[in-house]
Structures are given as C-alpha cells and as structure tokens.
Amino acid sequence: MARRRQLYEGKAKILFEGPEPGTLVQYFKDDATAFNAQKKGTITGKGVLNNRISEFLMTKLAEINIPTHFIRRLNMREQLIKEVEIIPIEVVVRNIAAGSIAQRLGIPEGTRLPRSIVEYYYKNDQLGDPMVAEEHITAFGWATPPDMDDIVHLTLRINDFLTGLFLGVGITLVDFKLEFGRLYENEEMRIVLADEISPDNCRLWDVKTNEKMDKDRFRRDLGKIEEAYQEVARRLGILPEAGARDMKGPETMQ
Ligand code: TMP
C-alpha cells in the first residue's frame, strides 16, 4: 500500500501530503507530551478521540461562520484539511485561572477571571514557547495588525460559542489554546482556525465536581486519562459505537 509523503511530524500529530494540491492529511497519534516534551507518554485511543472531537468542534464552528482548515474526517485517525501557512503564535484564552496564569500571578486555581483573557505565546520549542505581547508579534512580522484583529475577533467568538456548547454537556471550558493559519484562495488571504481543538489543548472541568477531563490528568499524573477523554466524547454525543475497544486497532493508511 502506498504511503503518503510525510511533510511534518509534531508531538501529537503528523501531516501528510493530501490527495489534491492545497490539501493535507492530519494524522492524530496517541503520543502525549507535556512541559515542552520533558514528559512523554502514550494515551491509548487519544488520537482517535481527538480526531473525532476536533472534527465535531470545527464543524460546529463552521456552522457559525468561523473559517477553519477542516475539510472532512477520512478515517479513525486522519482528517483532510486545507493547507495553510501557520502563524507561529499559540493563542490562549482563559476564563478561569488554572495552570501557568495561576502560578505566574499567584491566583488560586479555579478563580473566575474578571473577564476572558487572551494571551500569546511564540511557537518555538527551543525557547519553550515564551509568552509574547502583540507588540512582539507585529514588530517581528509574525502577524500583521490586521491579522491580529481577525485573530482576536475569531478567538473571542470561538470562546463564547465553545463555552456555551460545553456548558450544555456539563463541562466548564476553563481555558484553551488555538492556532491560526493563512489560507490563500482566489488571490485572497484569509485567517482561518487551524490545528485541533481537543482535550489536549483545552482545560475542561466537570461543572458539578470540577473534576479534570483533559490533558492535565496526564501532566499531573492524576490517572484515568483515557476515561476522561472518552467521557468528553461521550458527553458530546460522539463516542464511537463500540467504545474504547474500537479505538486500538491498527490504522490503515491509504
Ligand atoms: P497553560 O496554563 O499551561 O499556559 O495552558 C493554557 C492552555 O493552553 C491549556 O488549556 C493547555 C493549553 N496548552 C497547549 O495546548 N499547549 C501548550 O504547549 C501549553 C503550554 C498549553
């Protein structure tokens, strides 16, 4: 069987050349890393669940006219996406203090923030993804001021929409990370949502118990990691029929 040409391998995903120009295939691995890959592990079935969860959320966002790179899911671990030029910025939105903001500013984890806060990190593993200001982003040309206007506007709409969507299934959207790309189509450039939205890059807490249902279970060795990812999919109504057993089988690449 002919394997597609691999273009890039990241910590949790691999990008392959797509079937047509301007498309890529995004493959979701079970590999998990934390703290800039100092901690490594495998979360069985994670790739299958994140592929499905990201498909679901990007499709919902497209329905409210958020442009995304997502085209369609191909199989258990792969989705077809539009090729975009990734903007080297991780956009983090926080609704409740947790993780690095709790540590850096001494805010007890779980404190609701006075308003949603958007932060930027420069995507550079060697530097450990340092936090940057919009000033750095525009001064160094990683994105232009009009790009940033689009990014902030999209990010806040995505936050509002996803907050409501998760609340509807008993989950608090504490914070999450987004990536954007430039899509060139018909001589025009548009900023679109890229990468993935999954429990790998969101903090999701049960509304009633505040139990963590995301990658913090791996980062902080809390156990029941697979179960947490499955529970998110189950609540969203998208857990594959046969449950976890369905997810461990070998994946055919065509
Ligand atoms: P933080 O509190 O560690 O800064 O993380 C904020 C959010 O961003 C959290 O939902 C996890 C996500 N995140 C990533 O997706 N990738 C990363 O490399 C980091 C550090 C955080």
XYZ file of N, CA and C and ligand atoms in Angstrom:
783
model
N 0.843 -1.202 0.000
C 0.000 0.000 0.000
C 0.880 1.255 0.000
N 0.584 2.148 -0.890
C 1.417 3.355 -0.988
C 1.164 4.251 0.215
N 2.231 4.655 0.863
C 2.085 5.577 1.990
C 2.198 6.987 1.474
N 1.442 7.871 2.080
C 1.534 9.263 1.666
C 2.860 9.855 2.115
N 3.282 10.866 1.401
C 4.540 11.510 1.769
C 4.347 12.339 3.045
N 5.211 12.059 4.007
C 5.126 12.785 5.282
C 5.798 14.140 5.135
N 5.114 15.181 5.588
C 5.674 16.530 5.457
C 6.226 17.047 6.784
N 5.594 16.601 7.876
C 5.973 17.173 9.172
C 5.493 16.247 10.277
N 6.320 16.034 11.272
C 5.851 15.275 12.435
C 5.961 16.133 13.677
N 4.827 16.355 14.329
C 4.816 17.116 15.576
C 4.711 16.168 16.754
N 4.426 16.723 17.927
C 4.396 15.889 19.134
C 3.162 14.994 19.189
N 2.049 15.474 18.673
C 0.806 14.684 18.750
C 0.207 14.367 17.389
N 0.749 14.969 16.333
C 0.163 14.761 15.002
C 1.237 14.663 13.932
N 0.842 14.061 12.819
C 1.724 14.014 11.645
C 0.946 14.618 10.480
N 1.626 15.385 9.655
C 0.995 15.938 8.457
C 1.544 15.230 7.222
N 0.639 14.764 6.380
C 0.998 14.126 5.121
C 0.490 14.977 3.968
N 1.137 14.779 2.833
C 0.656 15.417 1.611
C -0.789 14.962 1.371
N -1.653 15.858 0.937
C -3.042 15.494 0.683
C -3.248 14.982 -0.726
N -4.457 14.507 -1.001
C -4.758 13.943 -2.323
C -4.792 14.992 -3.439
N -5.067 16.239 -3.100
C -5.100 17.298 -4.115
C -4.227 18.460 -3.652
N -3.773 19.280 -4.600
C -2.981 20.445 -4.197
C -3.773 21.303 -3.209
N -3.070 21.840 -2.241
C -3.752 22.706 -1.269
C -4.426 21.952 -0.142
N -4.259 20.613 -0.132
C -4.824 19.834 0.977
C -3.710 19.055 1.675
N -3.962 18.723 2.930
C -3.044 17.900 3.721
C -3.881 16.868 4.462
N -3.220 15.812 4.900
C -3.883 14.843 5.771
C -3.244 14.979 7.155
N -4.084 15.192 8.138
C -3.620 15.359 9.518
C -3.906 14.049 10.274
N -2.833 13.412 10.744
C -2.936 12.116 11.431
C -2.739 12.333 12.932
N -3.656 11.812 13.730
C -3.609 12.013 15.192
C -2.971 10.812 15.879
N -1.872 11.063 16.589
C -1.146 10.000 17.309
C -1.690 9.842 18.736
N -1.307 8.746 19.366
C -1.638 8.566 20.788
C -0.560 9.171 21.694
N 0.518 9.651 21.092
C 1.621 10.206 21.891
C 1.166 11.462 22.629
N 1.638 11.570 23.853
C 1.341 12.771 24.639
C 2.650 13.314 25.198
N 2.768 14.638 25.197
C 3.927 15.249 25.846
C 3.424 16.391 26.723
N 4.253 16.767 27.650
C 3.932 17.937 28.482
C 5.238 18.617 28.867
N 5.115 19.865 29.292
C 6.268 20.650 29.730
C 7.351 20.657 28.654
N 6.943 21.056 27.455
C 7.839 21.123 26.312
C 8.564 19.796 26.088
N 7.787 18.739 26.133
C 8.239 17.380 25.814
C 9.225 16.793 26.828
N 9.348 17.426 27.994
C 10.187 16.798 29.041
C 9.485 15.561 29.587
N 8.155 15.559 29.548
C 7.377 14.401 29.991
C 6.729 13.795 28.751
N 6.917 12.486 28.606
C 6.388 11.816 27.412
C 5.584 10.599 27.811
N 4.554 10.296 27.027
C 3.774 9.094 27.300
C 2.848 8.785 26.151
N 2.036 7.751 26.375
C 1.046 7.368 25.372
C -0.303 7.323 26.063
N -1.303 7.862 25.423
C -2.671 7.775 25.939
C -3.438 6.954 24.903
N -3.709 5.700 25.255
C -4.297 4.784 24.273
C -5.654 5.283 23.786
N -5.775 5.374 22.480
C -7.047 5.812 21.892
C -7.198 7.318 21.778
N -6.220 8.058 22.306
C -6.315 9.535 22.287
C -6.447 10.085 20.870
N -5.641 9.541 19.945
C -5.657 10.054 18.578
C -7.023 9.920 17.942
N -7.650 8.776 18.176
C -8.979 8.519 17.604
C -9.993 9.513 18.183
N -9.927 9.691 19.501
C -10.879 10.590 20.164
C -10.649 12.042 19.758
N -9.379 12.469 19.730
C -9.105 13.865 19.371
C -9.484 14.161 17.922
N -9.279 13.190 17.042
C -9.681 13.348 15.637
C -11.190 13.622 15.575
N -11.936 12.819 16.313
C -13.407 12.909 16.328
C -13.890 14.193 17.012
N -13.269 14.500 18.165
C -13.694 15.689 18.937
C -13.376 16.955 18.129
N -12.185 16.998 17.533
C -11.793 18.179 16.766
C -12.683 18.333 15.532
N -12.999 17.206 14.889
C -13.940 17.241 13.754
C -15.270 17.871 14.197
N -15.772 17.360 15.316
C -17.074 17.816 15.822
C -17.045 19.320 16.109
N -16.019 19.773 16.838
C -15.986 21.179 17.244
C -15.741 22.103 16.050
N -14.844 21.702 15.153
C -14.573 22.556 13.972
C -15.816 22.629 13.075
N -16.561 21.533 12.974
C -17.772 21.531 12.160
C -18.815 22.464 12.766
N -18.949 22.383 14.090
C -19.894 23.281 14.777
C -19.482 24.741 14.576
N -18.186 25.011 14.664
C -17.708 26.389 14.494
C -17.946 26.877 13.066
N -17.772 25.970 12.098
C -18.026 26.344 10.699
C -19.487 26.745 10.527
N -20.366 26.093 11.289
C -21.807 26.406 11.193
C -22.123 27.823 11.657
N -21.247 28.403 12.487
C -21.472 29.811 12.865
C -20.501 30.730 12.107
N -20.032 30.226 10.961
C -19.189 31.029 10.054
C -17.797 31.354 10.577
N -17.261 30.475 11.404
C -15.835 30.593 11.746
C -15.086 29.816 10.668
N -14.207 30.467 9.917
C -13.475 29.718 8.887
C -12.421 28.806 9.528
N -12.369 27.551 9.094
C -11.386 26.623 9.660
C -10.668 25.883 8.529
N -9.589 25.202 8.894
C -8.828 24.433 7.894
C -9.470 23.068 7.643
N -10.469 22.709 8.458
C -11.030 21.353 8.406
C -11.866 21.137 7.148
N -11.647 20.027 6.468
C -12.496 19.665 5.321
C -13.400 18.496 5.723
N -12.798 17.313 5.984
C -13.608 16.197 6.468
C -12.718 15.149 7.114
N -13.340 14.343 7.959
C -12.613 13.239 8.578
C -12.532 12.114 7.559
N -11.349 11.489 7.472
C -11.140 10.431 6.477
C -11.338 9.057 7.097
N -10.850 8.881 8.294
C -10.950 7.595 8.992
C -10.698 7.855 10.468
N -10.481 6.778 11.225
C -10.381 6.914 12.684
C -9.311 7.911 13.147
N -8.198 7.951 12.423
C -7.100 8.801 12.907
C -6.718 9.944 11.974
N -7.427 10.067 10.857
C -6.987 11.066 9.879
C -8.114 11.990 9.465
N -7.754 13.229 9.212
C -8.704 14.163 8.638
C -8.039 14.929 7.501
N -8.854 15.284 6.524
C -8.398 16.081 5.394
C -8.538 17.544 5.786
N -7.466 18.295 5.578
C -7.501 19.721 5.941
C -6.965 20.560 4.789
N -7.273 21.852 4.825
C -6.706 22.771 3.833
C -5.289 23.135 4.282
N -4.398 23.208 3.314
C -3.022 23.601 3.635
C -3.005 25.094 3.932
N -2.516 25.452 5.097
C -2.422 26.872 5.449
C -0.998 27.181 5.888
N -0.692 28.463 5.895
C 0.603 28.912 6.409
C 0.385 29.217 7.891
N 0.933 28.363 8.737
C 0.658 28.507 10.176
C 1.323 29.770 10.728
N 0.555 30.553 11.442
C 1.094 31.732 12.138
C 1.753 31.211 13.417
N 3.014 31.548 13.661
C 3.753 30.877 14.742
C 3.400 31.375 16.143
N 2.117 31.478 16.408
C 1.639 32.005 17.690
C 0.613 31.037 18.272
N 0.759 30.712 19.554
C -0.289 29.965 20.244
C -1.162 30.997 20.958
N -2.431 30.967 20.645
C -3.371 31.917 21.243
C -4.085 31.177 22.379
N -3.899 31.660 23.598
C -4.531 31.015 24.755
C -5.638 31.933 25.273
N -6.805 31.366 25.494
C -7.917 32.114 26.093
C -8.182 31.510 27.457
N -8.354 32.372 28.441
C -8.614 31.892 29.802
C -9.885 32.513 30.349
N -10.737 31.647 30.886
C -11.957 32.109 31.545
C -11.835 31.975 33.058
N -11.098 30.965 33.464
C -10.895 30.659 34.886
C -9.394 30.457 35.076
N -8.854 30.903 36.205
C -7.415 30.756 36.430
C -7.052 29.283 36.631
N -6.040 28.845 35.888
C -5.502 27.487 36.049
C -4.132 27.483 35.395
N -3.345 26.472 35.697
C -2.064 26.296 35.019
C -1.139 27.484 35.195
N -0.555 27.935 34.068
C 0.547 28.897 34.177
C 0.097 30.257 34.715
N -1.124 30.690 34.432
C -1.525 32.024 34.960
C -1.708 31.947 36.475
N -2.190 30.801 36.949
C -2.371 30.623 38.390
C -1.008 30.697 39.084
N -0.028 30.019 38.462
C 1.323 30.012 39.026
C 1.981 31.370 38.945
N 1.941 31.955 37.727
C 2.704 33.179 37.470
C 2.188 34.350 38.287
N 0.855 34.446 38.425
C 0.283 35.613 39.099
C -0.242 35.293 40.494
N -0.047 34.050 40.935
C -0.464 33.684 42.287
C -1.970 33.738 42.480
N -2.715 33.374 41.456
C -4.185 33.357 41.567
C -4.600 31.915 41.845
N -5.382 31.667 42.883
C -5.757 30.277 43.171
C -6.469 29.649 41.968
N -6.063 28.411 41.641
C -6.681 27.716 40.526
C -8.187 27.611 40.782
N -8.979 27.888 39.777
C -10.436 27.813 39.929
C -11.085 29.170 40.088
N -10.270 30.238 40.245
C -10.836 31.578 40.373
C -11.339 32.055 39.013
N -12.604 32.472 38.970
C -13.123 33.021 37.710
C -12.439 34.348 37.439
N -11.968 34.553 36.227
C -11.254 35.787 35.889
C -12.274 36.899 35.657
N -11.876 38.168 35.910
C -12.835 39.277 35.768
C -13.420 39.339 34.365
N -12.619 38.979 33.370
C -13.143 38.793 32.011
C -12.206 37.823 31.296
N -12.630 37.356 30.131
C -11.794 36.403 29.402
C -10.491 37.093 29.001
N -9.400 36.386 29.202
C -8.084 36.957 28.919
C -7.451 36.195 27.763
N -6.936 36.938 26.777
C -6.267 36.325 25.628
C -4.763 36.561 25.777
N -4.007 35.497 25.652
C -2.542 35.595 25.742
C -1.928 34.999 24.483
N -0.690 35.414 24.206
C 0.011 34.888 23.028
C 1.346 34.278 23.454
N 1.663 33.171 22.825
C 2.954 32.509 23.046
C 3.592 32.292 21.684
N 4.887 32.553 21.603
C 5.626 32.344 20.358
C 5.944 30.860 20.232
N 5.473 30.259 19.125
C 5.651 28.818 18.907
C 7.107 28.533 18.569
N 7.867 28.148 19.580
C 9.279 27.828 19.367
C 9.720 26.900 20.490
N 9.788 25.603 20.154
C 10.102 24.593 21.173
C 11.448 24.847 21.845
N 12.428 25.307 21.042
C 13.766 25.532 21.620
C 13.727 26.579 22.725
N 12.829 27.545 22.562
C 12.720 28.617 23.562
C 11.653 28.302 24.609
N 10.975 27.160 24.457
C 9.924 26.787 25.405
C 8.667 27.641 25.246
N 8.337 28.016 24.008
C 7.119 28.789 23.710
C 6.926 29.978 24.661
N 7.812 30.972 24.595
C 7.692 32.103 25.540
C 6.453 32.961 25.280
N 5.917 33.522 26.353
C 4.779 34.431 26.213
C 5.272 35.711 25.550
N 4.489 36.234 24.626
C 4.849 37.480 23.948
C 3.636 38.403 23.931
N 3.902 39.673 23.663
C 2.820 40.658 23.534
C 2.530 40.874 22.049
N 1.404 41.490 21.780
C 1.042 41.796 20.395
C 2.146 42.651 19.743
N 2.779 43.492 20.544
C 3.900 44.317 20.079
C 4.998 43.467 19.439
N 5.359 42.367 20.114
C 6.413 41.496 19.551
C 5.925 40.869 18.251
N 4.671 40.450 18.267
C 4.126 39.723 17.112
C 4.140 40.601 15.870
N 3.720 41.847 16.033
C 3.666 42.727 14.858
C 5.060 43.281 14.543
N 5.859 43.579 15.565
C 7.198 44.121 15.302
C 8.069 43.111 14.554
N 7.986 41.856 14.945
C 8.807 40.832 14.291
C 8.139 40.260 13.038
N 6.937 40.736 12.741
C 6.285 40.335 11.496
C 5.712 38.926 11.504
N 5.481 38.368 12.705
C 4.857 37.027 12.747
C 3.412 37.116 12.275
N 2.798 38.275 12.539
C 1.454 38.549 12.035
C 1.327 40.067 11.927
N 0.463 40.518 11.034
C 0.272 41.965 10.852
C -0.828 42.455 11.800
N -0.926 43.771 12.017
C -2.038 44.268 12.853
C -3.415 43.822 12.337
N -3.670 43.868 11.009
C -4.992 43.360 10.563
C -5.171 41.857 10.839
N -4.090 41.065 10.696
C -4.169 39.629 11.053
C -4.601 39.504 12.514
N -3.969 40.311 13.385
C -4.252 40.210 14.819
C -5.694 40.612 15.128
N -6.219 41.612 14.393
C -7.629 41.994 14.584
C -8.522 40.790 14.293
N -8.245 40.106 13.176
C -9.045 38.926 12.817
C -8.887 37.837 13.880
N -7.658 37.622 14.330
C -7.387 36.545 15.289
C -8.133 36.788 16.605
N -8.064 38.020 17.115
C -8.731 38.313 18.395
C -10.245 38.181 18.246
N -10.764 38.703 17.145
C -12.199 38.653 16.899
C -12.668 37.193 16.812
N -11.963 36.383 16.033
C -12.336 34.967 15.901
C -12.209 34.252 17.239
N -11.114 34.532 17.946
C -10.849 33.853 19.216
C -11.969 34.105 20.225
N -12.421 35.346 20.322
C -13.470 35.659 21.297
C -14.799 35.030 20.899
N -15.078 34.996 19.598
C -16.313 34.319 19.147
C -16.225 32.822 19.441
N -15.058 32.236 19.188
C -14.879 30.801 19.442
C -15.054 30.520 20.930
N -14.487 31.394 21.771
C -14.603 31.196 23.216
C -16.068 31.239 23.658
N -16.799 32.238 23.176
C -18.217 32.344 23.562
C -18.984 31.100 23.126
N -18.766 30.697 21.891
C -19.512 29.560 21.349
C -19.163 28.264 22.089
N -17.861 28.011 22.248
C -17.462 26.747 22.886
C -17.833 26.716 24.366
N -17.776 27.879 25.027
C -18.172 27.928 26.439
C -19.608 27.435 26.582
N -20.485 27.923 25.702
C -21.897 27.515 25.745
C -22.082 26.068 25.365
N -21.366 25.653 24.337
C -21.506 24.270 23.866
C -21.097 23.278 24.978
N -19.961 23.552 25.611
C -19.506 22.644 26.675
C -20.412 22.716 27.900
N -20.845 23.922 28.232
C -21.732 24.064 29.395
C -22.975 23.205 29.217
N -23.451 23.145 27.982
C -24.638 22.348 27.668
C -24.465 20.866 27.955
N -23.219 20.403 28.017
C -22.986 18.986 28.334
C -22.275 18.836 29.684
N -22.452 19.852 30.526
C -21.957 19.742 31.898
C -20.458 19.913 32.049
N -19.846 20.677 31.123
C -18.389 20.876 31.188
C -18.078 22.376 31.198
N -17.195 22.782 32.116
C -16.723 24.164 32.161
C -15.486 24.289 31.278
N -15.537 25.234 30.329
C -14.356 25.497 29.491
C -13.476 26.496 30.247
N -12.440 25.975 30.881
C -11.572 26.779 31.748
C -10.632 27.642 30.907
N -9.936 27.006 29.977
C -9.038 27.720 29.059
C -8.749 26.814 27.872
N -8.148 27.356 26.840
C -7.766 26.544 25.685
C -6.789 27.302 24.808
N -6.175 26.539 23.920
C -5.162 27.101 23.022
C -5.605 26.921 21.573
N -5.463 27.972 20.792
C -5.803 27.902 19.370
C -4.590 28.241 18.518
N -4.613 27.750 17.289
C -3.626 28.185 16.302
C -4.372 28.614 15.042
N -3.816 29.596 14.384
C -4.429 30.109 13.156
C -3.440 30.015 12.003
N -4.009 30.020 10.793
C -3.152 29.974 9.610
C -3.681 30.918 8.552
N -2.823 31.185 7.564
C -3.250 31.995 6.416
C -3.615 31.055 5.287
N -4.829 31.246 4.794
C -5.318 30.431 3.676
C -5.357 31.324 2.441
N -4.649 30.898 1.401
C -4.641 31.667 0.149
C -5.595 30.997 -0.830
N -6.645 31.716 -1.210
C -7.671 31.182 -2.111
C -8.109 32.302 -3.044
N -8.128 32.037 -4.336
C -8.551 33.029 -5.338
C -7.911 34.396 -5.096
N -6.595 34.407 -5.030
C -5.850 35.674 -4.885
C -6.132 36.392 -3.568
N -6.862 35.728 -2.676
C -7.184 36.379 -1.414
C -6.576 35.608 -0.258
N -6.290 36.334 0.816
C -5.775 35.671 2.019
C -6.815 35.816 3.122
N -7.055 34.687 3.799
C -7.985 34.710 4.929
C -7.327 34.051 6.106
N -7.588 34.555 7.306
C -7.108 33.903 8.523
C -8.126 32.827 8.893
N -7.654 31.599 9.077
C -8.575 30.515 9.448
C -8.051 29.775 10.681
N -8.975 29.185 11.400
C -8.619 28.357 12.555
C -7.936 27.086 12.046
N -6.829 26.708 12.677
C -6.076 25.532 12.221
C -5.831 24.572 13.392
N -4.913 23.643 13.213
C -4.501 22.704 14.263
C -5.670 21.840 14.727
N -5.954 21.810 16.017
C -7.028 20.955 16.548
C -7.631 21.628 17.777
N -8.829 21.202 18.128
C -9.408 21.587 19.431
C -9.819 20.279 20.087
N -9.180 19.964 21.189
C -9.389 18.666 21.832
C -8.984 18.762 23.300
N -9.201 17.717 24.078
C -8.763 17.781 25.485
C -7.238 17.896 25.650
N -6.487 17.770 24.535
C -5.039 18.020 24.606
C -4.743 19.506 24.779
N -5.597 20.358 24.220
C -5.287 21.790 24.291
C -6.410 22.635 24.903
N -7.258 21.966 25.687
C -8.274 22.696 26.465
C -8.176 22.233 27.919
N -8.601 23.081 28.830
C -8.886 22.588 30.185
C -10.401 22.489 30.312
N -10.868 21.292 30.629
C -12.291 21.003 30.697
C -12.577 20.399 32.068
N -13.442 21.056 32.826
C -13.768 20.555 34.172
C -15.250 20.208 34.242
N -15.541 19.145 34.950
C -16.946 18.803 35.175
C -17.613 19.957 35.944
N -18.778 20.381 35.476
C -19.436 21.548 36.075
C -19.720 21.339 37.557
N -20.150 20.108 37.899
C -20.577 19.870 39.292
C -19.395 19.610 40.210
N -18.455 18.766 39.778
C -17.406 18.309 40.688
C -16.075 19.014 40.457
N -15.943 19.752 39.344
C -14.668 20.353 38.917
C -13.603 19.306 38.593
N -14.026 18.060 38.427
C -13.060 17.025 38.066
C -12.461 17.356 36.701
N -11.156 17.143 36.568
C -10.467 17.481 35.323
C -10.709 16.415 34.268
N -11.045 16.868 33.049
C -11.372 15.937 31.962
C -10.499 16.236 30.747
N -9.211 16.466 30.983
C -8.324 16.921 29.900
C -6.893 16.473 30.179
N -5.969 17.036 29.397
C -4.569 16.585 29.470
C -3.899 16.873 30.804
N -4.485 17.711 31.647
C -3.923 17.903 32.987
C -3.863 16.569 33.745
N -4.739 15.625 33.398
C -4.697 14.318 34.072
C -3.369 13.623 33.769
N -2.856 13.862 32.558
C -1.544 13.320 32.178
C -0.417 14.187 32.760
N -0.535 15.509 32.573
C 0.520 16.407 33.057
C 0.763 16.200 34.555
N -0.346 16.006 35.299
C -0.233 15.976 36.773
C -0.365 14.576 37.347
N -0.265 13.560 36.502
C -0.342 12.151 36.938
C -1.585 11.872 37.780
N -2.744 12.266 37.265
C -3.976 12.078 38.038
C -4.677 10.751 37.730
N -4.159 10.005 36.740
C -4.794 8.728 36.378
C -6.067 8.919 35.565
N -6.646 7.776 35.162
C -7.914 7.778 34.393
C -7.903 8.781 33.235
N -6.813 8.798 32.495
C -6.678 9.762 31.400
C -7.572 9.364 30.230
N -7.440 8.089 29.810
C -8.240 7.609 28.673
C -9.724 7.813 28.954
N -10.114 7.492 30.191
C -11.519 7.594 30.586
C -12.013 9.041 30.464
N -11.145 9.981 30.834
C -11.542 11.395 30.793
C -11.791 11.842 29.345
N -10.879 11.487 28.432
C -11.052 11.866 27.020
C -12.330 11.218 26.462
N -12.544 9.946 26.848
C -13.753 9.249 26.378
C -15.014 9.912 26.894
N -14.953 10.358 28.147
C -16.132 10.976 28.756
C -16.485 12.291 28.040
N -15.460 13.041 27.638
C -15.722 14.274 26.875
C -16.447 13.918 25.574
N -15.936 12.906 24.865
C -16.567 12.487 23.598
C -17.987 11.975 23.855
N -18.139 11.204 24.939
C -19.461 10.650 25.253
C -20.470 11.781 25.490
N -20.049 12.769 26.287
C -20.985 13.871 26.577
C -21.310 14.673 25.328
N -20.350 14.769 24.420
C -20.627 15.493 23.169
C -21.475 14.651 22.228
N -21.700 13.393 22.628
C -22.547 12.502 21.830
C -21.837 11.908 20.632
N -20.497 11.779 20.723
C -19.737 11.324 19.550
C -18.793 10.172 19.873
N -19.031 9.466 20.979
C -18.142 8.340 21.295
C -18.397 7.245 20.259
N -17.333 6.791 19.556
C -17.551 5.722 18.579
C -18.299 4.545 19.207
N -19.205 3.957 18.435
C -20.157 2.939 18.906
C -19.588 1.939 19.900
N -18.524 1.253 19.497
C -18.030 0.157 20.319
C -17.173 0.628 21.490
N -17.104 1.939 21.697
C -16.343 2.450 22.828
C -14.855 2.301 22.612
N -14.114 2.245 23.693
C -12.653 2.292 23.600
C -12.068 1.130 22.812
N -12.705 -0.030 22.903
C -12.130 -1.195 22.221
C -12.029 -0.966 20.725
N -12.921 -0.131 20.240
C -12.954 0.186 18.823
C -11.737 0.996 18.386
N -11.024 1.526 19.352
C -10.051 2.559 19.004
C -8.617 2.091 18.959
N -8.388 0.848 19.358
C -6.992 0.446 19.491
C -6.455 -0.256 18.246
N -7.357 -0.602 17.333
C -6.955 -1.384 16.177
C -5.953 -0.666 15.296
N -5.235 -1.446 14.479
C -4.272 -0.823 13.583
C -4.980 0.066 12.572
N -4.323 1.101 12.194
C -4.909 2.044 11.246
C -4.336 1.799 9.867
N -5.194 1.721 8.884
C -4.681 1.567 7.521
C -4.499 2.951 6.926
N -3.358 3.127 6.323
C -3.076 4.389 5.663
C -3.203 4.109 4.166
N -3.916 4.932 3.459
C -4.028 4.641 2.026
C -3.377 5.737 1.215
P -1.036 26.918 30.498
O -1.877 27.236 31.679
O -0.051 25.805 30.736
O -0.359 28.152 29.938
O -2.008 26.384 29.360
C -3.114 27.133 28.912
C -3.930 26.316 27.939
O -3.215 26.057 26.738
C -4.342 24.938 28.456
O -5.682 24.684 28.039
C -3.402 23.980 27.797
C -3.058 24.670 26.506
N -1.676 24.450 26.092
C -1.420 23.846 24.876
O -2.337 23.460 24.152
N -0.118 23.677 24.507
C 0.925 24.088 25.261
O 2.077 23.896 24.865
C 0.638 24.713 26.517
C 1.748 25.169 27.412
C -0.671 24.877 26.882
